[in-house]
Amino acid sequence: MRSDGPTAPAPALPPAVRIREVGPRDGFQNEPEVIATSDKVRLVDELARTGLRRLEVTSFVRPDVIPQLADAADVLHAVEVPPEVSLSVLIPNERGLDNALALRDAHHFERPAFDEVNVFLSATESHNRANVNRSVAESLAGLERVLGRAREAGLRCEGVISVAFGCPYEGHVGPETVFAIAERLIAAGAQEIGFGDTTGMANPLQVRAFFLAARERLGADVELTAHFHNTRGQGLANVLAALEAGCASFESSFGELGGCPVPAGATGNIATEDLVSMLHEMGIGTGIDLDALLACARDVREVLGRPLGSHTLVAGPVDWH
Ligand code: ZN
């Protein structure tokens, strides 16, 4: 090997990472049209057989607010997911938790209707107000009750903080603000905190510093998860930066589906197949069969009838011959 002078040692990357597929929730919620329940069920069943171990399936939001996910109960009743795959549902408030628990307790199938809940709020007042029409303090107070009750009900809990790396309304978001919210969620029972770059404002240097500081500040016991949107094409660069800071948990959407209701024009999560392709090429394990995942992405492209943002879906897996 040719020596070009001193080089910084490469940071140790995690040997394997956990990936939660959020397309059936983050993705389907943000499609202009309502996807047929039977298509959702087929796609979830297909995703659950790719080696993915974590799937966010749907949301217990008010059907008049998000009609795209009004069939949450029907989807959860109909899917046939292997027991090793944990299913999570998004819970906006106590009413949502009531509905989710009622469904779970009335569910007479072999596996629980879902294993995990995901609660969310934004790091800034303006985005939280635009998204859920509450102040951050009001959201936190409500979610603390949701988390306490969900833990009592035996559910694993994730708290997602949106616009954690920058806000389309307020600009800069201080990491201290985000960590203070994370600490409240952890104290209330969250075992995992997802940090959302909801409108793709993060850059890799910022992400690396953020996750190093987050681990320091939030301790070793809580799982820290990166949730990047690819709005400005920096999603995978941000993944590498997060890996370098020791982050080993990611959320992504097959087909690069996804978005955010506010502001209009927010685009998709990083594509799960692009994430898996990059990680496998770097020797980082995911447990996911990329070909099977690509088949899911082709299927959802057919259902939606439009080209999707995913690159690997177009190019295919890397072939070294
Ligand atoms: Zn998202």
PDB file of C-alpha atoms and ligand atoms in Angstrom:
ATOM      1  CA  MET A   1       0.000   0.000   0.000  1.00  0.00           C
ATOM      2  CA  ARG A   2       1.295   3.395  -0.974  1.00  0.00           C
ATOM      3  CA  SER A   3       1.849   5.771   1.901  1.00  0.00           C
ATOM      4  CA  ASP A   4       0.619   9.310   1.424  1.00  0.00           C
ATOM      5  CA  GLY A   5       1.793  10.553   4.777  1.00  0.00           C
ATOM      6  CA  PRO A   6      -0.040  10.561   8.059  1.00  0.00           C
ATOM      7  CA  THR A   7      -3.691   9.613   7.998  1.00  0.00           C
ATOM      8  CA  ALA A   8      -6.178   9.625  10.827  1.00  0.00           C
ATOM      9  CA  PRO A   9      -7.063   6.102  11.986  1.00  0.00           C
ATOM     10  CA  ALA A  10     -10.438   5.031  10.651  1.00  0.00           C
ATOM     11  CA  PRO A  11     -13.067   5.131  13.404  1.00  0.00           C
ATOM     12  CA  ALA A  12     -14.281   1.694  14.483  1.00  0.00           C
ATOM     13  CA  LEU A  13     -17.719   1.127  12.995  1.00  0.00           C
ATOM     14  CA  PRO A  14     -20.331  -1.142  14.584  1.00  0.00           C
ATOM     15  CA  PRO A  15     -20.084  -4.679  13.105  1.00  0.00           C
ATOM     16  CA  ALA A  16     -23.858  -4.886  12.774  1.00  0.00           C
ATOM     17  CA  VAL A  17     -26.792  -2.515  13.031  1.00  0.00           C
ATOM     18  CA  ARG A  18     -30.520  -2.734  13.686  1.00  0.00           C
ATOM     19  CA  ILE A  19     -32.878  -1.324  11.089  1.00  0.00           C
ATOM     20  CA  ARG A  20     -36.524  -0.457  11.633  1.00  0.00           C
ATOM     21  CA  GLU A  21     -38.500  -0.280   8.410  1.00  0.00           C
ATOM     22  CA  VAL A  22     -40.958   2.615   8.724  1.00  0.00           C
ATOM     23  CA  GLY A  23     -42.347   2.731   5.161  1.00  0.00           C
ATOM     24  CA  PRO A  24     -45.749   1.243   6.009  1.00  0.00           C
ATOM     25  CA  ARG A  25     -46.285   4.137   8.460  1.00  0.00           C
ATOM     26  CA  ASP A  26     -44.057   7.099   7.516  1.00  0.00           C
ATOM     27  CA  GLY A  27     -44.459   6.214   3.835  1.00  0.00           C
ATOM     28  CA  PHE A  28     -48.112   5.281   3.410  1.00  0.00           C
ATOM     29  CA  GLN A  29     -49.224   8.152   5.651  1.00  0.00           C
ATOM     30  CA  ASN A  30     -47.649  10.665   3.307  1.00  0.00           C
ATOM     31  CA  GLU A  31     -48.985   9.334   0.016  1.00  0.00           C
ATOM     32  CA  PRO A  32     -51.696  11.576  -1.445  1.00  0.00           C
ATOM     33  CA  GLU A  33     -53.904   8.564  -2.088  1.00  0.00           C
ATOM     34  CA  VAL A  34     -55.102   5.953   0.330  1.00  0.00           C
ATOM     35  CA  ILE A  35     -53.457   2.609  -0.379  1.00  0.00           C
ATOM     36  CA  ALA A  36     -55.769  -0.408  -0.333  1.00  0.00           C
ATOM     37  CA  THR A  37     -55.647  -2.346   2.928  1.00  0.00           C
ATOM     38  CA  SER A  38     -54.943  -5.572   1.054  1.00  0.00           C
ATOM     39  CA  ASP A  39     -51.887  -4.008  -0.602  1.00  0.00           C
ATOM     40  CA  LYS A  40     -50.601  -2.771   2.771  1.00  0.00           C
ATOM     41  CA  VAL A  41     -51.057  -6.199   4.328  1.00  0.00           C
ATOM     42  CA  ARG A  42     -49.266  -7.933   1.464  1.00  0.00           C
ATOM     43  CA  LEU A  43     -46.370  -5.460   1.610  1.00  0.00           C
ATOM     44  CA  VAL A  44     -45.987  -5.769   5.395  1.00  0.00           C
ATOM     45  CA  ASP A  45     -46.042  -9.569   5.143  1.00  0.00           C
ATOM     46  CA  GLU A  46     -43.432  -9.391   2.384  1.00  0.00           C
ATOM     47  CA  LEU A  47     -41.209  -6.984   4.352  1.00  0.00           C
ATOM     48  CA  ALA A  48     -41.451  -9.213   7.413  1.00  0.00           C
ATOM     49  CA  ARG A  49     -39.811 -12.017   5.394  1.00  0.00           C
ATOM     50  CA  THR A  50     -36.737 -10.091   4.260  1.00  0.00           C
ATOM     51  CA  GLY A  51     -34.823 -10.540   7.518  1.00  0.00           C
ATOM     52  CA  LEU A  52     -35.996  -7.180   8.898  1.00  0.00           C
ATOM     53  CA  ARG A  53     -36.575  -7.547  12.627  1.00  0.00           C
ATOM     54  CA  ARG A  54     -38.337  -4.240  13.253  1.00  0.00           C
ATOM     55  CA  LEU A  55     -41.328  -2.922  11.366  1.00  0.00           C
ATOM     56  CA  GLU A  56     -43.370   0.187  12.070  1.00  0.00           C
ATOM     57  CA  VAL A  57     -46.697  -0.855  10.653  1.00  0.00           C
ATOM     58  CA  THR A  58     -49.251   1.868  11.200  1.00  0.00           C
ATOM     59  CA  SER A  59     -50.469   4.634  13.450  1.00  0.00           C
ATOM     60  CA  PHE A  60     -53.362   5.237  15.821  1.00  0.00           C
ATOM     61  CA  VAL A  61     -53.997   8.777  14.688  1.00  0.00           C
ATOM     62  CA  ARG A  62     -57.462  10.218  14.161  1.00  0.00           C
ATOM     63  CA  PRO A  63     -58.821   8.849  10.867  1.00  0.00           C
ATOM     64  CA  ASP A  64     -60.224  12.263   9.917  1.00  0.00           C
ATOM     65  CA  VAL A  65     -56.728  13.758  10.266  1.00  0.00           C
ATOM     66  CA  ILE A  66     -54.789  10.972   8.523  1.00  0.00           C
ATOM     67  CA  PRO A  67     -57.279   8.979   6.418  1.00  0.00           C
ATOM     68  CA  GLN A  68     -54.344   7.111   4.848  1.00  0.00           C
ATOM     69  CA  LEU A  69     -53.942   5.084   8.061  1.00  0.00           C
ATOM     70  CA  ALA A  70     -57.615   4.802   9.080  1.00  0.00           C
ATOM     71  CA  ASP A  71     -57.372   1.030   8.541  1.00  0.00           C
ATOM     72  CA  ALA A  72     -54.813   0.504  11.334  1.00  0.00           C
ATOM     73  CA  ALA A  73     -56.931  -2.127  13.085  1.00  0.00           C
ATOM     74  CA  ASP A  74     -57.682  -3.988   9.859  1.00  0.00           C
ATOM     75  CA  VAL A  75     -54.013  -4.064   8.884  1.00  0.00           C
ATOM     76  CA  LEU A  76     -52.914  -5.327  12.295  1.00  0.00           C
ATOM     77  CA  HIS A  77     -55.592  -8.030  12.249  1.00  0.00           C
ATOM     78  CA  ALA A  78     -54.693  -9.227   8.779  1.00  0.00           C
ATOM     79  CA  VAL A  79     -50.896  -9.286   8.734  1.00  0.00           C
ATOM     80  CA  GLU A  80     -49.088 -12.575   9.278  1.00  0.00           C
ATOM     81  CA  VAL A  81     -45.704 -11.683  10.657  1.00  0.00           C
ATOM     82  CA  PRO A  82     -43.143 -14.172  12.024  1.00  0.00           C
ATOM     83  CA  PRO A  83     -42.752 -13.968  15.820  1.00  0.00           C
ATOM     84  CA  GLU A  84     -39.132 -12.764  15.629  1.00  0.00           C
ATOM     85  CA  VAL A  85     -40.214  -9.561  13.889  1.00  0.00           C
ATOM     86  CA  SER A  86     -41.311  -6.878  16.318  1.00  0.00           C
ATOM     87  CA  LEU A  87     -44.128  -4.629  15.180  1.00  0.00           C
ATOM     88  CA  SER A  88     -44.433  -1.056  16.306  1.00  0.00           C
ATOM     89  CA  VAL A  89     -47.285   1.414  16.001  1.00  0.00           C
ATOM     90  CA  LEU A  90     -47.195   5.184  16.242  1.00  0.00           C
ATOM     91  CA  ILE A  91     -49.215   6.646  19.113  1.00  0.00           C
ATOM     92  CA  PRO A  92     -49.993  10.382  19.016  1.00  0.00           C
ATOM     93  CA  ASN A  93     -51.730  10.751  22.402  1.00  0.00           C
ATOM     94  CA  GLU A  94     -53.621   8.923  25.158  1.00  0.00           C
ATOM     95  CA  ARG A  95     -56.676   8.439  22.993  1.00  0.00           C
ATOM     96  CA  GLY A  96     -54.466   6.703  20.436  1.00  0.00           C
ATOM     97  CA  LEU A  97     -53.024   4.480  23.151  1.00  0.00           C
ATOM     98  CA  ASP A  98     -56.530   3.610  24.397  1.00  0.00           C
ATOM     99  CA  ASN A  99     -57.511   2.536  20.892  1.00  0.00           C
ATOM    100  CA  ALA A 100     -54.302   0.580  20.377  1.00  0.00           C
ATOM    101  CA  LEU A 101     -54.601  -1.255  23.699  1.00  0.00           C
ATOM    102  CA  ALA A 102     -58.261  -2.047  23.093  1.00  0.00           C
ATOM    103  CA  LEU A 103     -57.321  -3.611  19.787  1.00  0.00           C
ATOM    104  CA  ARG A 104     -54.434  -5.539  21.277  1.00  0.00           C
ATOM    105  CA  ASP A 105     -56.534  -6.908  24.109  1.00  0.00           C
ATOM    106  CA  ALA A 106     -59.319  -7.986  21.745  1.00  0.00           C
ATOM    107  CA  HIS A 107     -56.868  -9.612  19.374  1.00  0.00           C
ATOM    108  CA  HIS A 108     -57.109 -13.380  19.395  1.00  0.00           C
ATOM    109  CA  PHE A 109     -54.239 -14.327  17.169  1.00  0.00           C
ATOM    110  CA  GLU A 110     -51.056 -16.220  17.848  1.00  0.00           C
ATOM    111  CA  ARG A 111     -48.766 -13.239  18.246  1.00  0.00           C
ATOM    112  CA  PRO A 112     -49.429  -9.859  19.880  1.00  0.00           C
ATOM    113  CA  ALA A 113     -50.927  -7.272  17.529  1.00  0.00           C
ATOM    114  CA  PHE A 114     -47.841  -5.145  18.185  1.00  0.00           C
ATOM    115  CA  ASP A 115     -44.855  -5.150  20.533  1.00  0.00           C
ATOM    116  CA  GLU A 116     -43.629  -1.573  20.503  1.00  0.00           C
ATOM    117  CA  VAL A 117     -45.094   1.897  20.477  1.00  0.00           C
ATOM    118  CA  ASN A 118     -43.524   5.013  19.079  1.00  0.00           C
ATOM    119  CA  VAL A 119     -44.474   8.415  20.464  1.00  0.00           C
ATOM    120  CA  PHE A 120     -43.298  11.615  18.867  1.00  0.00           C
ATOM    121  CA  LEU A 121     -42.980  15.326  19.252  1.00  0.00           C
ATOM    122  CA  SER A 122     -40.890  18.061  17.673  1.00  0.00           C
ATOM    123  CA  ALA A 123     -37.858  19.759  19.176  1.00  0.00           C
ATOM    124  CA  THR A 124     -39.208  23.231  18.322  1.00  0.00           C
ATOM    125  CA  GLU A 125     -42.414  25.052  19.263  1.00  0.00           C
ATOM    126  CA  SER A 126     -43.261  26.040  15.680  1.00  0.00           C
ATOM    127  CA  HIS A 127     -42.922  22.577  14.183  1.00  0.00           C
ATOM    128  CA  ASN A 128     -44.762  20.931  17.075  1.00  0.00           C
ATOM    129  CA  ARG A 129     -47.551  23.482  16.798  1.00  0.00           C
ATOM    130  CA  ALA A 130     -47.789  22.993  13.028  1.00  0.00           C
ATOM    131  CA  ASN A 131     -47.756  19.200  13.344  1.00  0.00           C
ATOM    132  CA  VAL A 132     -49.888  18.456  16.414  1.00  0.00           C
ATOM    133  CA  ASN A 133     -51.212  21.900  17.440  1.00  0.00           C
ATOM    134  CA  ARG A 134     -49.686  21.769  20.914  1.00  0.00           C
ATOM    135  CA  SER A 135     -46.784  23.379  22.705  1.00  0.00           C
ATOM    136  CA  VAL A 136     -43.742  21.214  23.362  1.00  0.00           C
ATOM    137  CA  ALA A 137     -44.583  21.270  27.096  1.00  0.00           C
ATOM    138  CA  GLU A 138     -48.157  20.104  26.415  1.00  0.00           C
ATOM    139  CA  SER A 139     -46.896  17.318  24.158  1.00  0.00           C
ATOM    140  CA  LEU A 140     -44.325  16.200  26.719  1.00  0.00           C
ATOM    141  CA  ALA A 141     -46.864  16.099  29.534  1.00  0.00           C
ATOM    142  CA  GLY A 142     -49.229  13.981  27.429  1.00  0.00           C
ATOM    143  CA  LEU A 143     -46.511  11.660  26.156  1.00  0.00           C
ATOM    144  CA  GLU A 144     -45.193  11.081  29.665  1.00  0.00           C
ATOM    145  CA  ARG A 145     -48.603   9.658  30.543  1.00  0.00           C
ATOM    146  CA  VAL A 146     -48.650   7.579  27.334  1.00  0.00           C
ATOM    147  CA  LEU A 147     -45.174   6.186  28.015  1.00  0.00           C
ATOM    148  CA  GLY A 148     -45.997   5.293  31.615  1.00  0.00           C
ATOM    149  CA  ARG A 149     -49.163   3.470  30.625  1.00  0.00           C
ATOM    150  CA  ALA A 150     -47.533   1.756  27.635  1.00  0.00           C
ATOM    151  CA  ARG A 151     -44.710   0.409  29.806  1.00  0.00           C
ATOM    152  CA  GLU A 152     -47.245  -0.817  32.344  1.00  0.00           C
ATOM    153  CA  ALA A 153     -49.001  -2.608  29.495  1.00  0.00           C
ATOM    154  CA  GLY A 154     -45.768  -4.430  28.690  1.00  0.00           C
ATOM    155  CA  LEU A 155     -44.885  -2.521  25.541  1.00  0.00           C
ATOM    156  CA  ARG A 156     -41.426  -1.464  24.448  1.00  0.00           C
ATOM    157  CA  CYS A 157     -41.327   2.314  23.974  1.00  0.00           C
ATOM    158  CA  GLU A 158     -39.538   4.563  21.518  1.00  0.00           C
ATOM    159  CA  GLY A 159     -39.718   8.351  21.636  1.00  0.00           C
ATOM    160  CA  VAL A 160     -38.998  10.137  18.362  1.00  0.00           C
ATOM    161  CA  ILE A 161     -37.920  13.768  18.377  1.00  0.00           C
ATOM    162  CA  SER A 162     -38.630  15.459  15.040  1.00  0.00           C
ATOM    163  CA  VAL A 163     -36.579  18.326  13.574  1.00  0.00           C
ATOM    164  CA  ALA A 164     -33.760  17.353  15.979  1.00  0.00           C
ATOM    165  CA  PHE A 165     -31.052  18.631  13.627  1.00  0.00           C
ATOM    166  CA  GLY A 166     -32.733  21.773  12.299  1.00  0.00           C
ATOM    167  CA  CYS A 167     -36.229  23.173  11.895  1.00  0.00           C
ATOM    168  CA  PRO A 168     -37.767  24.464   8.660  1.00  0.00           C
ATOM    169  CA  TYR A 169     -39.505  27.229  10.673  1.00  0.00           C
ATOM    170  CA  GLU A 170     -36.893  28.118  13.292  1.00  0.00           C
ATOM    171  CA  GLY A 171     -33.592  27.093  11.724  1.00  0.00           C
ATOM    172  CA  HIS A 172     -30.907  26.107  14.207  1.00  0.00           C
ATOM    173  CA  VAL A 173     -31.915  23.655  16.924  1.00  0.00           C
ATOM    174  CA  GLY A 174     -29.483  23.378  19.828  1.00  0.00           C
ATOM    175  CA  PRO A 175     -28.562  19.793  20.777  1.00  0.00           C
ATOM    176  CA  GLU A 176     -29.136  20.770  24.430  1.00  0.00           C
ATOM    177  CA  THR A 177     -32.809  21.416  23.654  1.00  0.00           C
ATOM    178  CA  VAL A 178     -33.086  17.993  22.039  1.00  0.00           C
ATOM    179  CA  PHE A 179     -31.251  16.190  24.844  1.00  0.00           C
ATOM    180  CA  ALA A 180     -33.452  17.828  27.484  1.00  0.00           C
ATOM    181  CA  ILE A 181     -36.552  16.487  25.699  1.00  0.00           C
ATOM    182  CA  ALA A 182     -34.890  13.072  25.354  1.00  0.00           C
ATOM    183  CA  GLU A 183     -34.188  12.982  29.092  1.00  0.00           C
ATOM    184  CA  ARG A 184     -37.844  13.645  29.878  1.00  0.00           C
ATOM    185  CA  LEU A 185     -38.925  10.833  27.536  1.00  0.00           C
ATOM    186  CA  ILE A 186     -36.373   8.430  29.024  1.00  0.00           C
ATOM    187  CA  ALA A 187     -37.436   9.301  32.569  1.00  0.00           C
ATOM    188  CA  ALA A 188     -41.035   8.573  31.546  1.00  0.00           C
ATOM    189  CA  GLY A 189     -40.152   5.116  30.223  1.00  0.00           C
ATOM    190  CA  ALA A 190     -38.755   5.421  26.691  1.00  0.00           C
ATOM    191  CA  GLN A 191     -36.126   2.735  26.072  1.00  0.00           C
ATOM    192  CA  GLU A 192     -35.164   4.120  22.682  1.00  0.00           C
ATOM    193  CA  ILE A 193     -34.886   7.668  21.379  1.00  0.00           C
ATOM    194  CA  GLY A 194     -35.134   8.329  17.651  1.00  0.00           C
ATOM    195  CA  PHE A 195     -33.649  11.561  16.382  1.00  0.00           C
ATOM    196  CA  GLY A 196     -35.446  12.747  13.275  1.00  0.00           C
ATOM    197  CA  ASP A 197     -33.880  14.871  10.577  1.00  0.00           C
ATOM    198  CA  THR A 198     -37.405  15.430   9.415  1.00  0.00           C
ATOM    199  CA  THR A 199     -36.724  17.834   6.557  1.00  0.00           C
ATOM    200  CA  GLY A 200     -33.159  16.841   5.666  1.00  0.00           C
ATOM    201  CA  MET A 201     -31.246  19.732   7.227  1.00  0.00           C
ATOM    202  CA  ALA A 202     -28.474  17.745   8.949  1.00  0.00           C
ATOM    203  CA  ASN A 203     -24.924  17.466   7.631  1.00  0.00           C
ATOM    204  CA  PRO A 204     -22.464  14.676   8.465  1.00  0.00           C
ATOM    205  CA  LEU A 205     -20.150  16.687  10.738  1.00  0.00           C
ATOM    206  CA  GLN A 206     -23.135  17.886  12.736  1.00  0.00           C
ATOM    207  CA  VAL A 207     -24.509  14.341  12.959  1.00  0.00           C
ATOM    208  CA  ARG A 208     -21.227  12.870  14.199  1.00  0.00           C
ATOM    209  CA  ALA A 209     -20.862  15.513  16.918  1.00  0.00           C
ATOM    210  CA  PHE A 210     -24.541  15.118  17.841  1.00  0.00           C
ATOM    211  CA  PHE A 211     -24.436  11.350  18.379  1.00  0.00           C
ATOM    212  CA  LEU A 212     -21.159  11.505  20.305  1.00  0.00           C
ATOM    213  CA  ALA A 213     -22.687  14.109  22.610  1.00  0.00           C
ATOM    214  CA  ALA A 214     -26.015  12.251  22.836  1.00  0.00           C
ATOM    215  CA  ARG A 215     -24.346   9.053  24.021  1.00  0.00           C
ATOM    216  CA  GLU A 216     -22.325  10.986  26.558  1.00  0.00           C
ATOM    217  CA  ARG A 217     -25.331  12.859  27.821  1.00  0.00           C
ATOM    218  CA  LEU A 218     -28.022  10.155  27.727  1.00  0.00           C
ATOM    219  CA  GLY A 219     -25.982   7.221  29.028  1.00  0.00           C
ATOM    220  CA  ALA A 220     -25.339   3.712  27.779  1.00  0.00           C
ATOM    221  CA  ASP A 221     -28.711   2.125  28.591  1.00  0.00           C
ATOM    222  CA  VAL A 222     -30.952   3.885  26.093  1.00  0.00           C
ATOM    223  CA  GLU A 223     -30.935   2.893  22.440  1.00  0.00           C
ATOM    224  CA  LEU A 224     -30.166   5.862  20.194  1.00  0.00           C
ATOM    225  CA  THR A 225     -31.652   5.687  16.715  1.00  0.00           C
ATOM    226  CA  ALA A 226     -31.046   7.851  13.662  1.00  0.00           C
ATOM    227  CA  HIS A 227     -34.026   8.720  11.460  1.00  0.00           C
ATOM    228  CA  PHE A 228     -32.780  10.602   8.415  1.00  0.00           C
ATOM    229  CA  HIS A 229     -34.812  11.971   5.556  1.00  0.00           C
ATOM    230  CA  ASN A 230     -33.021  12.268   2.237  1.00  0.00           C
ATOM    231  CA  THR A 231     -34.473  15.655   1.336  1.00  0.00           C
ATOM    232  CA  ARG A 232     -31.118  17.049   0.202  1.00  0.00           C
ATOM    233  CA  GLY A 233     -29.424  13.785  -0.735  1.00  0.00           C
ATOM    234  CA  GLN A 234     -27.283  13.688   2.405  1.00  0.00           C
ATOM    235  CA  GLY A 235     -29.034  10.827   4.137  1.00  0.00           C
ATOM    236  CA  LEU A 236     -26.383   8.135   3.620  1.00  0.00           C
ATOM    237  CA  ALA A 237     -23.513  10.512   4.367  1.00  0.00           C
ATOM    238  CA  ASN A 238     -25.297  11.213   7.629  1.00  0.00           C
ATOM    239  CA  VAL A 239     -25.605   7.464   8.256  1.00  0.00           C
ATOM    240  CA  LEU A 240     -21.829   7.051   7.933  1.00  0.00           C
ATOM    241  CA  ALA A 241     -21.281   9.947  10.327  1.00  0.00           C
ATOM    242  CA  ALA A 242     -23.711   8.418  12.838  1.00  0.00           C
ATOM    243  CA  LEU A 243     -21.957   5.029  12.520  1.00  0.00           C
ATOM    244  CA  GLU A 244     -18.632   6.720  13.224  1.00  0.00           C
ATOM    245  CA  ALA A 245     -20.151   8.116  16.409  1.00  0.00           C
ATOM    246  CA  GLY A 246     -21.217   4.604  17.451  1.00  0.00           C
ATOM    247  CA  CYS A 247     -24.876   4.776  16.407  1.00  0.00           C
ATOM    248  CA  ALA A 248     -26.045   1.250  15.547  1.00  0.00           C
ATOM    249  CA  SER A 249     -29.775   1.748  15.057  1.00  0.00           C
ATOM    250  CA  PHE A 250     -31.473   3.290  12.041  1.00  0.00           C
ATOM    251  CA  GLU A 251     -34.931   3.898  10.634  1.00  0.00           C
ATOM    252  CA  SER A 252     -35.573   3.956   6.911  1.00  0.00           C
ATOM    253  CA  SER A 253     -38.313   3.387   4.317  1.00  0.00           C
ATOM    254  CA  PHE A 254     -38.351   0.944   1.442  1.00  0.00           C
ATOM    255  CA  GLY A 255     -38.585   2.781  -1.877  1.00  0.00           C
ATOM    256  CA  GLU A 256     -37.510   5.998  -0.099  1.00  0.00           C
ATOM    257  CA  LEU A 257     -41.152   6.568   0.834  1.00  0.00           C
ATOM    258  CA  GLY A 258     -42.033   8.922   3.625  1.00  0.00           C
ATOM    259  CA  GLY A 259     -42.276  12.563   4.463  1.00  0.00           C
ATOM    260  CA  CYS A 260     -43.857  14.791   7.024  1.00  0.00           C
ATOM    261  CA  PRO A 261     -47.274  16.462   6.957  1.00  0.00           C
ATOM    262  CA  VAL A 262     -45.634  19.838   7.669  1.00  0.00           C
ATOM    263  CA  PRO A 263     -44.279  21.737   5.899  1.00  0.00           C
ATOM    264  CA  ALA A 264     -45.573  20.653   2.500  1.00  0.00           C
ATOM    265  CA  GLY A 265     -42.879  19.173   0.264  1.00  0.00           C
ATOM    266  CA  ALA A 266     -40.922  17.274   2.921  1.00  0.00           C
ATOM    267  CA  THR A 267     -39.586  14.181   1.165  1.00  0.00           C
ATOM    268  CA  GLY A 268     -38.826  10.603   2.008  1.00  0.00           C
ATOM    269  CA  ASN A 269     -36.696   8.764   4.513  1.00  0.00           C
ATOM    270  CA  ILE A 270     -33.478   7.256   3.252  1.00  0.00           C
ATOM    271  CA  ALA A 271     -34.348   4.140   1.251  1.00  0.00           C
ATOM    272  CA  THR A 272     -33.898   0.955   3.251  1.00  0.00           C
ATOM    273  CA  GLU A 273     -32.435  -0.813   0.208  1.00  0.00           C
ATOM    274  CA  ASP A 274     -29.846   1.972  -0.297  1.00  0.00           C
ATOM    275  CA  LEU A 275     -28.979   1.797   3.413  1.00  0.00           C
ATOM    276  CA  VAL A 276     -28.667  -1.999   3.364  1.00  0.00           C
ATOM    277  CA  SER A 277     -26.605  -1.942   0.155  1.00  0.00           C
ATOM    278  CA  MET A 278     -24.152   0.572   1.602  1.00  0.00           C
ATOM    279  CA  LEU A 279     -23.849  -1.241   4.935  1.00  0.00           C
ATOM    280  CA  HIS A 280     -23.297  -4.644   3.316  1.00  0.00           C
ATOM    281  CA  GLU A 281     -20.676  -3.179   0.961  1.00  0.00           C
ATOM    282  CA  MET A 282     -18.885  -1.871   4.078  1.00  0.00           C
ATOM    283  CA  GLY A 283     -19.073  -5.266   5.787  1.00  0.00           C
ATOM    284  CA  ILE A 284     -21.666  -4.182   8.353  1.00  0.00           C
ATOM    285  CA  GLY A 285     -24.338  -6.774   9.050  1.00  0.00           C
ATOM    286  CA  THR A 286     -28.075  -6.092   8.908  1.00  0.00           C
ATOM    287  CA  GLY A 287     -29.586  -9.590   8.717  1.00  0.00           C
ATOM    288  CA  ILE A 288     -31.564  -8.411   5.700  1.00  0.00           C
ATOM    289  CA  ASP A 289     -31.713 -10.126   2.310  1.00  0.00           C
ATOM    290  CA  LEU A 290     -31.201  -7.228  -0.116  1.00  0.00           C
ATOM    291  CA  ASP A 291     -32.767  -9.061  -3.074  1.00  0.00           C
ATOM    292  CA  ALA A 292     -35.895  -9.793  -1.057  1.00  0.00           C
ATOM    293  CA  LEU A 293     -36.036  -6.179   0.064  1.00  0.00           C
ATOM    294  CA  LEU A 294     -35.692  -4.976  -3.534  1.00  0.00           C
ATOM    295  CA  ALA A 295     -38.628  -7.187  -4.470  1.00  0.00           C
ATOM    296  CA  CYS A 296     -40.695  -5.326  -1.825  1.00  0.00           C
ATOM    297  CA  ALA A 297     -39.600  -1.973  -3.232  1.00  0.00           C
ATOM    298  CA  ARG A 298     -40.566  -3.067  -6.767  1.00  0.00           C
ATOM    299  CA  ASP A 299     -43.920  -4.195  -5.434  1.00  0.00           C
ATOM    300  CA  VAL A 300     -44.655  -0.883  -3.717  1.00  0.00           C
ATOM    301  CA  ARG A 301     -43.534   1.024  -6.833  1.00  0.00           C
ATOM    302  CA  GLU A 302     -46.131  -0.945  -8.756  1.00  0.00           C
ATOM    303  CA  VAL A 303     -48.811  -0.238  -6.151  1.00  0.00           C
ATOM    304  CA  LEU A 304     -48.061   3.497  -6.193  1.00  0.00           C
ATOM    305  CA  GLY A 305     -47.580   3.631  -9.964  1.00  0.00           C
ATOM    306  CA  ARG A 306     -44.814   6.215  -9.886  1.00  0.00           C
ATOM    307  CA  PRO A 307     -41.009   6.265  -9.895  1.00  0.00           C
ATOM    308  CA  LEU A 308     -39.506   6.204  -6.384  1.00  0.00           C
ATOM    309  CA  GLY A 309     -36.438   7.934  -4.953  1.00  0.00           C
ATOM    310  CA  SER A 310     -34.534   4.747  -4.142  1.00  0.00           C
ATOM    311  CA  HIS A 311     -31.282   4.381  -6.097  1.00  0.00           C
ATOM    312  CA  THR A 312     -30.623   0.670  -5.608  1.00  0.00           C
ATOM    313  CA  LEU A 313     -34.141  -0.031  -6.814  1.00  0.00           C
ATOM    314  CA  VAL A 314     -33.093   1.454 -10.177  1.00  0.00           C
ATOM    315  CA  ALA A 315     -29.460   0.285 -10.332  1.00  0.00           C
ATOM    316  CA  GLY A 316     -29.783  -3.118  -8.655  1.00  0.00           C
ATOM    317  CA  PRO A 317     -27.312  -4.487  -6.098  1.00  0.00           C
ATOM    318  CA  VAL A 318     -23.575  -3.984  -6.651  1.00  0.00           C
ATOM    319  CA  ASP A 319     -22.255  -6.871  -8.719  1.00  0.00           C
ATOM    320  CA  TRP A 320     -18.507  -7.507  -8.377  1.00  0.00           C
ATOM    321  CA  HIS A 321     -18.474 -10.559 -10.713  1.00  0.00           C
TER     322      HIS A 321
HETATM  323 ZN    ZN B   1     -39.705  10.414   9.121  1.00  0.00          ZN
END
